[in-house]
Coordinates of C-alpha atoms in Angstrom, one line a residue:
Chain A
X874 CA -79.0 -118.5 58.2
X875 CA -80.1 -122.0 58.2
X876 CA -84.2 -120.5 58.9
X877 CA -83.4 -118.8 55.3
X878 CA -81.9 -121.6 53.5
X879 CA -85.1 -123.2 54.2
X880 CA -86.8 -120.6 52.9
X881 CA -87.9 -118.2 55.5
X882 CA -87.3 -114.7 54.2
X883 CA -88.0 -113.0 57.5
X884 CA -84.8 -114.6 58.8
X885 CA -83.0 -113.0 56.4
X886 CA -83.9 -109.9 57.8
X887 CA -82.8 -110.3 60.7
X888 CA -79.7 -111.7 60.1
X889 CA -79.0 -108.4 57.7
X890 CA -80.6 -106.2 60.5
X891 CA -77.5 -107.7 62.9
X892 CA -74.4 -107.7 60.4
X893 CA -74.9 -104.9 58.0
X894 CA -73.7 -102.1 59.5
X895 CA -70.4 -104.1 61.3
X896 CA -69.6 -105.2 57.4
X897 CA -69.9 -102.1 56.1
X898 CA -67.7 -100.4 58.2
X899 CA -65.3 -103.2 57.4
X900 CA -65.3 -103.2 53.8
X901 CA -65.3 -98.8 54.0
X902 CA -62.7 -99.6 56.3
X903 CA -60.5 -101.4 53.7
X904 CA -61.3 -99.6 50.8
X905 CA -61.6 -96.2 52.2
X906 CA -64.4 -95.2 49.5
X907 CA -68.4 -95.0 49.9
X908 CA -69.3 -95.6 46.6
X909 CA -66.7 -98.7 46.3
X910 CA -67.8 -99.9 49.6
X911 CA -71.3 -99.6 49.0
X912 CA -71.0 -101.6 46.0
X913 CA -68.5 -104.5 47.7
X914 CA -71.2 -105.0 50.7
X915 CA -74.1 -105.3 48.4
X916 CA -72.0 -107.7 46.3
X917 CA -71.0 -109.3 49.1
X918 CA -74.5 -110.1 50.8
X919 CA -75.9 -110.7 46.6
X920 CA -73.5 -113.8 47.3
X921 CA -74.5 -114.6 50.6
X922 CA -77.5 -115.1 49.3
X923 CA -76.8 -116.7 45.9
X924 CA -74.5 -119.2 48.2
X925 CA -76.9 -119.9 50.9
X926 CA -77.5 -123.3 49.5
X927 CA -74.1 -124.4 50.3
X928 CA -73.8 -122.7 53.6
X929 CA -72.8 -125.1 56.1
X930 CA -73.9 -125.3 60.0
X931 CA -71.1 -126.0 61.2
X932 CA -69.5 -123.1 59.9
X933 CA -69.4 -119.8 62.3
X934 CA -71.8 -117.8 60.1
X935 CA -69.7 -114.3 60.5
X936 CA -66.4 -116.2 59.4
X937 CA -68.3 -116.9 56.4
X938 CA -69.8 -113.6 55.9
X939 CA -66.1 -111.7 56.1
X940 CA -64.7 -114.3 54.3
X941 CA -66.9 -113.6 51.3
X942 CA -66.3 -110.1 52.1
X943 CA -62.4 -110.2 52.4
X944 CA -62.2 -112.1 49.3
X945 CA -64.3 -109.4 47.1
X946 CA -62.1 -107.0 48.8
X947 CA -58.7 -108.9 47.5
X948 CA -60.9 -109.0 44.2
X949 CA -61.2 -104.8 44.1
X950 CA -57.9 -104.6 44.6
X951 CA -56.4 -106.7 42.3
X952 CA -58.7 -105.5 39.3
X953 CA -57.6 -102.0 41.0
X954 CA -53.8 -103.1 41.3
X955 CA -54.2 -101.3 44.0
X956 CA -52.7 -103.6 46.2
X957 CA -52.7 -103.2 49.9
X958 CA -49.4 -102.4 51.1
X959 CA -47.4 -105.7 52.5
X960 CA -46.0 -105.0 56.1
X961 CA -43.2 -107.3 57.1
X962 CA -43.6 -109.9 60.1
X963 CA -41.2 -110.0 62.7
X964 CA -40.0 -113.2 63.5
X965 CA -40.9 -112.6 67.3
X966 CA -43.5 -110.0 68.2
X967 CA -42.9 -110.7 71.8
X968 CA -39.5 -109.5 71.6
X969 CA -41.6 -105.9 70.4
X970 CA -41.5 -104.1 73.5
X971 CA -44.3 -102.2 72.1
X972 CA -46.8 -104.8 70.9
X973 CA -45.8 -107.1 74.6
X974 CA -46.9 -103.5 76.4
X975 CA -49.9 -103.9 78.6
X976 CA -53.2 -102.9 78.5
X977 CA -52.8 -102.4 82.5
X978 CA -50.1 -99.8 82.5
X979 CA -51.3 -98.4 79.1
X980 CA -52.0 -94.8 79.1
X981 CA -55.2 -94.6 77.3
X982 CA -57.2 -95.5 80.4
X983 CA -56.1 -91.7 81.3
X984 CA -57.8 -90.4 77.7
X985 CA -60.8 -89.2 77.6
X986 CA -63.1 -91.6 75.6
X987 CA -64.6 -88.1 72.9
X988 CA -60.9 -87.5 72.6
X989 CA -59.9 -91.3 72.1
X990 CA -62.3 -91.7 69.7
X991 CA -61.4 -89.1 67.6
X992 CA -57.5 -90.0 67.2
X993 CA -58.2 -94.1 66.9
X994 CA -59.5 -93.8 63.4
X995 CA -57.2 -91.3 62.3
X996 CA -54.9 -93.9 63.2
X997 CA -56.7 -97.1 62.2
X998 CA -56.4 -95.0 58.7
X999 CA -52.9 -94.8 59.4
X1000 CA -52.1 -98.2 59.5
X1001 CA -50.8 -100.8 57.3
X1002 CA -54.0 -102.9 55.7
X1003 CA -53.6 -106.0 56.5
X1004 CA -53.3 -105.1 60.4
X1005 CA -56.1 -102.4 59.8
X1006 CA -58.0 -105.5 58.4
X1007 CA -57.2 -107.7 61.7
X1008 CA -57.9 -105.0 64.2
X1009 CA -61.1 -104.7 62.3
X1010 CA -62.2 -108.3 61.9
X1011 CA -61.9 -108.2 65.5
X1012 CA -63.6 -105.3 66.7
X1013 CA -66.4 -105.4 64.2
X1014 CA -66.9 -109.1 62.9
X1015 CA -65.9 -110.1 67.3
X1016 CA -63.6 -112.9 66.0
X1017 CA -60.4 -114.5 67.6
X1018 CA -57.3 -114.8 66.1
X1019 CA -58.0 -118.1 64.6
X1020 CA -61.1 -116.8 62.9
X1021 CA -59.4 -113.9 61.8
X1022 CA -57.0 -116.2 59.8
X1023 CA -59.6 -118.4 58.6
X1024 CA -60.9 -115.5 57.2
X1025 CA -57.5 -113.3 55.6
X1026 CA -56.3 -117.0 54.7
X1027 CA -53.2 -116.9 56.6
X1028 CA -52.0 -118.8 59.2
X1029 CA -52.6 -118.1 63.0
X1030 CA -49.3 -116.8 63.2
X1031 CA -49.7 -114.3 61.1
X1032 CA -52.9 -113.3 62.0
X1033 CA -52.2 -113.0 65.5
X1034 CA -48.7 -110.7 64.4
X1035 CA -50.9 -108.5 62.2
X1036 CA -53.2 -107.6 65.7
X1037 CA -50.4 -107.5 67.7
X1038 CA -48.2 -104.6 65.6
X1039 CA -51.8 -103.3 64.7
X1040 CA -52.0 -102.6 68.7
X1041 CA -48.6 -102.1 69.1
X1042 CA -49.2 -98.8 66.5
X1043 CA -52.6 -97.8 68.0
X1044 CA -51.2 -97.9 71.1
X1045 CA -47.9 -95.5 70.2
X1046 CA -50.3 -93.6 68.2
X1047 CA -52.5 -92.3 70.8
X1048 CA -49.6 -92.3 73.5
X1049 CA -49.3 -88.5 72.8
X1050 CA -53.5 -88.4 74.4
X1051 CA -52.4 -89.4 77.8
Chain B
X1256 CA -82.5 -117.0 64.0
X1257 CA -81.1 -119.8 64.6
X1258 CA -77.3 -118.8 64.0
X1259 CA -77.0 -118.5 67.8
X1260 CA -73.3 -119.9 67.9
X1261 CA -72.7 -117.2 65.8
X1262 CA -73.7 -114.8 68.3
X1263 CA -72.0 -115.9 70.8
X1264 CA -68.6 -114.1 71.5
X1265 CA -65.4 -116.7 70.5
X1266 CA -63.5 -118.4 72.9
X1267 CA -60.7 -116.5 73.2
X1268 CA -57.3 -117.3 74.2
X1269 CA -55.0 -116.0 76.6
X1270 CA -52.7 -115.1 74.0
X1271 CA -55.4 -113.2 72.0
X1272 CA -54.0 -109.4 71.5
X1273 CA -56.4 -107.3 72.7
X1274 CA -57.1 -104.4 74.4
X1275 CA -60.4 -103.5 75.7
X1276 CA -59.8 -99.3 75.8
X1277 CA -59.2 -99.5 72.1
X1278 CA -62.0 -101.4 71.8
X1279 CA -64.2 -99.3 73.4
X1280 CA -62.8 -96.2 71.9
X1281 CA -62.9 -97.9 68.4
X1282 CA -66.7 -98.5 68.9
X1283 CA -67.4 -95.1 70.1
X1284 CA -65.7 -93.4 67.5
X1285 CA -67.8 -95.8 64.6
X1286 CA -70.6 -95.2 66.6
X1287 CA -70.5 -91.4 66.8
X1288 CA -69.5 -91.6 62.4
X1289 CA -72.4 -93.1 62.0
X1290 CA -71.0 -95.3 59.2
X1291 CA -73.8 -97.3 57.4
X1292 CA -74.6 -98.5 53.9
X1293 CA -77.7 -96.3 52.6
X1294 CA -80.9 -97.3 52.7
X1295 CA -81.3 -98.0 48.9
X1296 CA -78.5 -100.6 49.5
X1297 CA -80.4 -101.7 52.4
X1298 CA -83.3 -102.3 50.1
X1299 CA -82.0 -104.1 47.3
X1300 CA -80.1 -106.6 49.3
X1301 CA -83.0 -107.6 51.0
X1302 CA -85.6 -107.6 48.5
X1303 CA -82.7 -109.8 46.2
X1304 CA -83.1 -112.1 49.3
X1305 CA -87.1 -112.2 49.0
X1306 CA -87.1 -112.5 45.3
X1307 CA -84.6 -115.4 46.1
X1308 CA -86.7 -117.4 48.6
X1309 CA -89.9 -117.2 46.1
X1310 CA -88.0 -118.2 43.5
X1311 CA -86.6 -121.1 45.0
X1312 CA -90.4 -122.2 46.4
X1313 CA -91.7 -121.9 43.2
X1314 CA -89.2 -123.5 41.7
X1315 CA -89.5 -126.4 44.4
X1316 CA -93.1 -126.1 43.8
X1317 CA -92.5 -126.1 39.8
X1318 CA -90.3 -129.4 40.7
X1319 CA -92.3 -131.1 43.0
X1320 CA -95.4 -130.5 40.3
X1321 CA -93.5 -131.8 37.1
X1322 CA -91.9 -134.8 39.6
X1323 CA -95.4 -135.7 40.4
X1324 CA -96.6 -135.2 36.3
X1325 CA -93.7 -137.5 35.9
X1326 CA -94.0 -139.9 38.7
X1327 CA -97.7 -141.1 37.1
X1328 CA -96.7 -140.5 33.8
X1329 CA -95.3 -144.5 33.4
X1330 CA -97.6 -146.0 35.5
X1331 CA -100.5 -144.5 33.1
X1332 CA -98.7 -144.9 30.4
X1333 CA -98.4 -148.9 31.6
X1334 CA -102.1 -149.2 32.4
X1335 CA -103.4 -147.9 29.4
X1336 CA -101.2 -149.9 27.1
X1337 CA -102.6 -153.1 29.3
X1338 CA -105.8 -152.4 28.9
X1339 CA -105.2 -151.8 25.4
X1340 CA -103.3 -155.3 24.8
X1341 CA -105.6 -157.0 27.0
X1342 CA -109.1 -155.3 25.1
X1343 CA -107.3 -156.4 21.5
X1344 CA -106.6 -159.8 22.7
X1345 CA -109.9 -160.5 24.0
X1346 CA -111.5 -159.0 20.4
X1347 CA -108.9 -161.2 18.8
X1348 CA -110.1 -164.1 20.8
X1349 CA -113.8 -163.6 20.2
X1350 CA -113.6 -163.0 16.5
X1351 CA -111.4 -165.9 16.0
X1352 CA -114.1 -168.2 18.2
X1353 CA -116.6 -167.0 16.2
X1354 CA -114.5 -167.7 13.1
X1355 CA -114.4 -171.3 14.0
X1356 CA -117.4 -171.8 14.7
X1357 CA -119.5 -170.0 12.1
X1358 CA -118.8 -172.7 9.4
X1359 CA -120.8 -175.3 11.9
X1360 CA -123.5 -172.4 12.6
X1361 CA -125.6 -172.1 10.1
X1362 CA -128.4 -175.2 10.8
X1363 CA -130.4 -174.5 7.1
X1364 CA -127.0 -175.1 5.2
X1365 CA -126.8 -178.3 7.0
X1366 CA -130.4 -179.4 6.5
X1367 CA -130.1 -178.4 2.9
X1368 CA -126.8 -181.1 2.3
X1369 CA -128.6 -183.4 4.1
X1370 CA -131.7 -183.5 2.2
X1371 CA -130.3 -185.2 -1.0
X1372 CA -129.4 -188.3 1.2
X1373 CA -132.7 -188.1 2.9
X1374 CA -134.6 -188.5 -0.7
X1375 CA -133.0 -191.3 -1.9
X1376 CA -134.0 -193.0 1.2
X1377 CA -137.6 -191.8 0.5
X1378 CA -137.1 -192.9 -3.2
X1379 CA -136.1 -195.9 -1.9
X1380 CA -139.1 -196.2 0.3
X1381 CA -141.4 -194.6 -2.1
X1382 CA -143.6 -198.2 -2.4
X1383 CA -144.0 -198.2 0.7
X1384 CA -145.1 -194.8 1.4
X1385 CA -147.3 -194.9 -1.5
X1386 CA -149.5 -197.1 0.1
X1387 CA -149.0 -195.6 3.4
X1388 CA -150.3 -192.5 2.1
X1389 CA -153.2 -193.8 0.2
X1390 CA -153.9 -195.6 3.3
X1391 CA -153.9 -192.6 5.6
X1392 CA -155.3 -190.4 4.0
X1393 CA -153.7 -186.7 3.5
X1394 CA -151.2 -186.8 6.6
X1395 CA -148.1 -188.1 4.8
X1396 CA -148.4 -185.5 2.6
X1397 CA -149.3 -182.8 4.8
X1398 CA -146.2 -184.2 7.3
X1399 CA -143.8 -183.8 4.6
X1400 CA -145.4 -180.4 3.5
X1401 CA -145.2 -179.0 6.8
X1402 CA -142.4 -180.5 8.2
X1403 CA -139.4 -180.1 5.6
X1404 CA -136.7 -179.6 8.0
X1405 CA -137.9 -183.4 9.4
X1406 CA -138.2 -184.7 5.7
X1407 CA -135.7 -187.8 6.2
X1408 CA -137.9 -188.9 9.0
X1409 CA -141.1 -187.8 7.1
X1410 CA -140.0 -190.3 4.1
X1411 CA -139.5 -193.2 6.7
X1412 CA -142.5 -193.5 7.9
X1413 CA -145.8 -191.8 8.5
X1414 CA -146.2 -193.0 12.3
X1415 CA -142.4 -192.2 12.8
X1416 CA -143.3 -189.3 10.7
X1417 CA -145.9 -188.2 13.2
X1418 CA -144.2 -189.2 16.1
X1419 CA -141.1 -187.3 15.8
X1420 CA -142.9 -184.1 14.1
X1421 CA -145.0 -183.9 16.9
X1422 CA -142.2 -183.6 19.2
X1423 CA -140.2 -180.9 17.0
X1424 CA -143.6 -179.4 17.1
X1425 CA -144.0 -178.4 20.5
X1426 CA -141.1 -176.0 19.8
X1427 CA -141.8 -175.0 16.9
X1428 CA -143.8 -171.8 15.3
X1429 CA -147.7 -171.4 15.7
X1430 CA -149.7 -172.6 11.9
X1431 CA -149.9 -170.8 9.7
X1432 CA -153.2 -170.6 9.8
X1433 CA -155.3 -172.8 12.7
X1434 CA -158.6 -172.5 10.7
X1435 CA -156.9 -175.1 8.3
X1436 CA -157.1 -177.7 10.8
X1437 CA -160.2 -177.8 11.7
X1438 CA -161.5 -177.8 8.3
X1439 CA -159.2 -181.0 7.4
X1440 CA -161.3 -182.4 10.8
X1441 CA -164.5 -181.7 9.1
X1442 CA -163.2 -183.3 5.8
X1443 CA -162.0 -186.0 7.2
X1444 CA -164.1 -189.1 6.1
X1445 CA -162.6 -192.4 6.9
X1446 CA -161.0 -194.1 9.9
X1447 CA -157.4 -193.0 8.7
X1448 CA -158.9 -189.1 8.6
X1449 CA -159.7 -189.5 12.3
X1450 CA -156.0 -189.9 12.7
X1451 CA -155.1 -187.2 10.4
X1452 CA -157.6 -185.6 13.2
X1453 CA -155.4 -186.7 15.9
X1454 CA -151.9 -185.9 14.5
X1455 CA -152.6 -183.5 12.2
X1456 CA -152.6 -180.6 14.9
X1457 CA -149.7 -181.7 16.7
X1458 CA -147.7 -181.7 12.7
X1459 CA -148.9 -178.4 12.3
X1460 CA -147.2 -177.5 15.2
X1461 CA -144.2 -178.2 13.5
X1462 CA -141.7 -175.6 12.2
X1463 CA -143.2 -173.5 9.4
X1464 CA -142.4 -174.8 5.9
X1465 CA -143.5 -171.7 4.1
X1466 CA -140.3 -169.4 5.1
X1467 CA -137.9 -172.1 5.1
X1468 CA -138.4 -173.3 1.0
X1469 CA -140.4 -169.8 0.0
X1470 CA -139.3 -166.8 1.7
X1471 CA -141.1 -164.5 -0.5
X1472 CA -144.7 -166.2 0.0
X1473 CA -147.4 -163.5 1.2
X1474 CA -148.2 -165.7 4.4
X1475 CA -144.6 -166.7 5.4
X1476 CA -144.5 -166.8 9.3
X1477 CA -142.4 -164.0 10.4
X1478 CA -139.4 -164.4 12.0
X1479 CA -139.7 -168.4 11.8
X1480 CA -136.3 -168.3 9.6
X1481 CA -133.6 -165.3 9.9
X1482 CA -131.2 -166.9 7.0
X1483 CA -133.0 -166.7 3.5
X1484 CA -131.7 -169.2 0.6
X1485 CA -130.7 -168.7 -2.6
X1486 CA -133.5 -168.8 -5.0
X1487 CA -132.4 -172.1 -6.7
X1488 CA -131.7 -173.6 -3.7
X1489 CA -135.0 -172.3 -3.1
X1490 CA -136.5 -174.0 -6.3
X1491 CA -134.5 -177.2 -5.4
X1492 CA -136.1 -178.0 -2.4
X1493 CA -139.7 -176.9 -3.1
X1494 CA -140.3 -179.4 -6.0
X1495 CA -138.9 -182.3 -3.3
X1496 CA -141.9 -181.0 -0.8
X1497 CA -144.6 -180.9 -3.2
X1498 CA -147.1 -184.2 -2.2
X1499 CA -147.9 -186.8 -4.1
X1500 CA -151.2 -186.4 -6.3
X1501 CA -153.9 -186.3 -3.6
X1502 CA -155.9 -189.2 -3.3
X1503 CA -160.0 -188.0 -5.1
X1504 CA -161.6 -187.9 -2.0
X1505 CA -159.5 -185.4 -0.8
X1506 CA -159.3 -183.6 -3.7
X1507 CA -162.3 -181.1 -2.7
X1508 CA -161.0 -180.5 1.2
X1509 CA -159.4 -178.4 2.6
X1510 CA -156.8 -180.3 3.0
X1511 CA -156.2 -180.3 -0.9
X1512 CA -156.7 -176.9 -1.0
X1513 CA -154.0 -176.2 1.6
X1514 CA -151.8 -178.6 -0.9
X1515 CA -152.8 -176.5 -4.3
X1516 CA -152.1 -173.2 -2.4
X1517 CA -148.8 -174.5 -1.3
X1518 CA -148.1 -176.0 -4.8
X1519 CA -149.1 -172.4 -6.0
X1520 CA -146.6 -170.8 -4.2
X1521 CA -143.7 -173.1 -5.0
X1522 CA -144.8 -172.8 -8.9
X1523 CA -145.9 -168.8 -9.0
X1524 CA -143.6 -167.5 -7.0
X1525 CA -140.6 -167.9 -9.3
X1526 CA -141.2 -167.1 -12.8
X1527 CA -140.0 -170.2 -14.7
X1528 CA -139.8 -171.4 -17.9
X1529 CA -141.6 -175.0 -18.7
X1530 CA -138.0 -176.4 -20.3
X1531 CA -135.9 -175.0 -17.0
X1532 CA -138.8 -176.5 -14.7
X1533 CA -138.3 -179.7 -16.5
X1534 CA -135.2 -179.6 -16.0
X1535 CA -135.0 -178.9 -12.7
X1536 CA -137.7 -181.6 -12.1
X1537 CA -135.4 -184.4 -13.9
X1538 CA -134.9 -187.3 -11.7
X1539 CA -137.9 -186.5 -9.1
X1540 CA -141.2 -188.7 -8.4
X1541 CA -143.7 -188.3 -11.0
X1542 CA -146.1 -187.1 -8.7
X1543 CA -143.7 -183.8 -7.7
X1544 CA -144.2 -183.3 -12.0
X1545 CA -148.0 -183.2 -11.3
X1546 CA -148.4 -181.4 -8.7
X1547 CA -145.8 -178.6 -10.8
X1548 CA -148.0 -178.9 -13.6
X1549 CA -151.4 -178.4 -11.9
X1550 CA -149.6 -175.3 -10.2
X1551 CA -148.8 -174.1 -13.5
X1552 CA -152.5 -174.2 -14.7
X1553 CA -153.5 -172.6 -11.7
X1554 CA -151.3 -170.1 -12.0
X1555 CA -152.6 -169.3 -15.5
X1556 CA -149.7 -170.7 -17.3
X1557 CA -151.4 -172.7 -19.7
X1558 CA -148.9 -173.5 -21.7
X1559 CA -146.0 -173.8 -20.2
X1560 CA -148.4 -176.5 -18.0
X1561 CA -148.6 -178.0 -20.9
X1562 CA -145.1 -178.3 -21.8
X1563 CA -144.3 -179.7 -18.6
X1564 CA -147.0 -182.3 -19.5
X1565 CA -145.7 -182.9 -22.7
X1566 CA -142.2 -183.3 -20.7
X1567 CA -143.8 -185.4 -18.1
X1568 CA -145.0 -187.9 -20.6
X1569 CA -141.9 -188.3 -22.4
X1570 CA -140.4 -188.7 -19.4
X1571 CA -142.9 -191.2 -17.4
X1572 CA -144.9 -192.8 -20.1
X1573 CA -146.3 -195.3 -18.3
X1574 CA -147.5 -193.3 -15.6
X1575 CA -151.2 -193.1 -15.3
X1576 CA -152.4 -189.4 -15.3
X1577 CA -155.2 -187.8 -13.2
X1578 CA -158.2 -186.8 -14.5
X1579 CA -157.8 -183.3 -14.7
X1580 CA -154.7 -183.4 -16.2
X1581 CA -155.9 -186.1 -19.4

């Protein structure tokens, strides 16, 4: 990003080349429509570009990017009043005895991975939105909880509670595959 | 690219919520959707980005160019207004130099305002240079005839006379005509001729009377005098130069006949009546008169000679007249 600030185009390409297909699926992810998506990612890198002046280093350059995107997402929705639904925290995920579950003793290592990847995004579509967006941010855009708050603009908390039930739900979802 | 940190996979934290089999099932199943933006997206977002990028260097370009049209703007601006200020104050200063010092320039002015003082002391003097010139011949009155710029020094004295013409002479223009002198050798007859011999050359020498009192005669020197006079100044200072009747013997040599053709000029050259010439001749040496009045008859002015005799008379009575005026 900082190569195209100062003006080299070709870095530009290369930095779309690596992030365009991981925000796509994001933003289709959250909207759930081509043509909508289609027209939030292009908006979204038209900014990216507009804003690369004030891109800073020290920033983490994905953060940024789904930032942007996240925020034109809220912006859809709200001139859509289509409002992603609001799932309630629990105080304590821990005390979820489905969310503290184990990868270890989970049965999806059983699952075929065709048949496992047929069900997860029947589920992923099944969840709430804002732990569809978590468990998204962090598959596609590979950030931590942290980042993943950074980016939604809630607190770490939160974020990580989002992942967790969005786990928790993916996990009870595809329980019936073992 | 240099966005390498961003590459890199985040530090993660034991307490990040993960599990890898839903991650690797979530990436097989995107994977095997196949879910991309179209290529036409693809297309405009990246050549948004190129236009971008020109844009921005030509608009750095476009900024760096008018920056730099601006940077020397002021400084040429400055220069030229310097050079300007400086090139008007250095005309100023010339013209104003030569303001003050024109009035003092012009060196015929001067001689002219000093003439008047310079003939009462040779009216003053006239006994004495009477009999000076009787003595010696033609020379004072070729001296004051060819010397007129000298002519207080010329009515002081006619060694003084020669002494200080000859050295304005070795300055001063060519004769008019060098013939002239060496008939005035030939007609020289007595011991004082053999000094008119002597000096006479050297007075010659002297700057050319004929432009200075007659611009307008036919053998004016060229170039001896840039500044012509005013035609009554001009009248003014020719009678003054006019000899003194020349002494008989003289009367037939060529020194005479470089006086008549002189006395010719002062006389023919400006068309005069007799009254104005007589009264333009009131208060000079009866001799200037005569000399007018034989100009006048040889300029085939008969009677307007005669007038100026008749004048001349009235005016000196006593005087004794030459022959060929009785």
């Amino acid at each position: 990003m900082l190569a195209y600030t100062t003006g080299d185009a070709a870095a530009f390409d290369t930095l779309y080349g690596r992030y365009r297909a991981p925000l796509f699926r994001y933003v289709r992810r959250q909207v759930g429509e081509d043509r909508i998506a289609e027209e939030i990612f292009q908006d979204t890198w038209m900014r990216v570009i507009k804003a690369r002046d004030r891109y800073a280093a020290s920033a983490k350059f994905t953060t940024w990017l789904f930032t942007i995107a996240h925020n034109r997402v809220m912006d859809h929705f709200r001139s859509a009043r289509a409002k992603p639904e609001e799932v309630p925290l629990l105080a304590n995920d821990e005390d979820d005895p489905e969310v503290a579950a184990s990868d270890t003793d989970n049965p999806e290592s059983s699952l075929t991975r065709a048949r496992l990847a047929e069900r997860i995004l029947e589920a992923l579509d099944a969840l709430p939105a804002v732990q569809r967006e978590a468990f998204v941010l962090q598959q596609e855009g590979d950030l931590t909880v942290e980042e993943i708050a950074t980016v939604t603009g809630v607190t770490r908390e939160t974020a990580k509670s989002r992942l967790r039930y969005a786990l928790a739900k993916l996990r009870r979802d595809l329980e019936d595959m073992r | 690219m240099t966005d390498t940190t961003n590459n890199s996979r985040s530090p993660r934290t034991a307490d990040d919520p993960r599990s890898e089999i839903l991650s690797h099932a979530y990436r097989e199943a995107v994977e095997n959707a196949g879910v991309e933006p179209p290529r036409l997206v693809d297309d405009a977002v990246r050549v948004a980005a190129h236009k971008a990028v020109q844009a921005h260097s030509r608009g750095v370009d476009a900024g760096w160019r008018r920056l730099g049209s601006r940077r020397w703007r002021a400084p040429l601006a400055l220069a030229a207004t310097v050079l300007l200020a400086v090139g008007i104050v250095i005309r100023v200063y010339n013209t104003g130099e030569m303001e003050l010092v024109s009035p003092q320039a012009p060196p015929a002015t001067q001689n002219v305002q000093e003439e008047p003082g310079a003939e009462k002391k040779a009216e003053r003097l006239q006994p004495g240079l009477k009999e000076e010139r009787r003595a010696s011949g033609a020379r004072g009155a070729l001296s004051r005839r060819e010397a007129p710029g000298s002519s207080g020094e010329t009515a002081s004295g006619g060694d003084e006379i020669a002494g200080k013409a000859g050295a304005f002479g070795k300055d001063a223009a060519p004769p008019v005509g060098s013939t002239d002198n060496v008939e005035r050798k030939r007609s020289a007859e007595n011991s004082t001729a053999q000094e008119v011999q002597t000096e006479a050359p050297v007075e010659r020498q002297e700057a050319p009377p004929a432009p200075k009192a007659f611009p307008a005669a036919p053998n004016a020197v060229p170039g001896a005098r840039s500044v012509p006079e005013p035609a009554g100044l001009q009248r003014e200072i020719a009678p003054r130069k006019i000899p003194a009747a020349p002494p008989a013997d003289l009367r037939d040599s060529a020194a005479r006949g470089q006086i008549e053709r002189q006395a010719d000029k002062a006389v023919a050259d400006p068309v005069m009546p007799a009254p104005l010439l007589a009264k333009r001749l009131e208060g000079r040496p009866p001799e200037v008169w005569i000399e007018e009045i034989r100009a006048l008859k040889r300029a085939a002015r008969g009677a307007e000679a005669a007038e100026l005799l008749a004048a001349f008379r009235k005016k000196f009575p006593n005087f004794l007249l030459p022959d060929d005026l009785k």
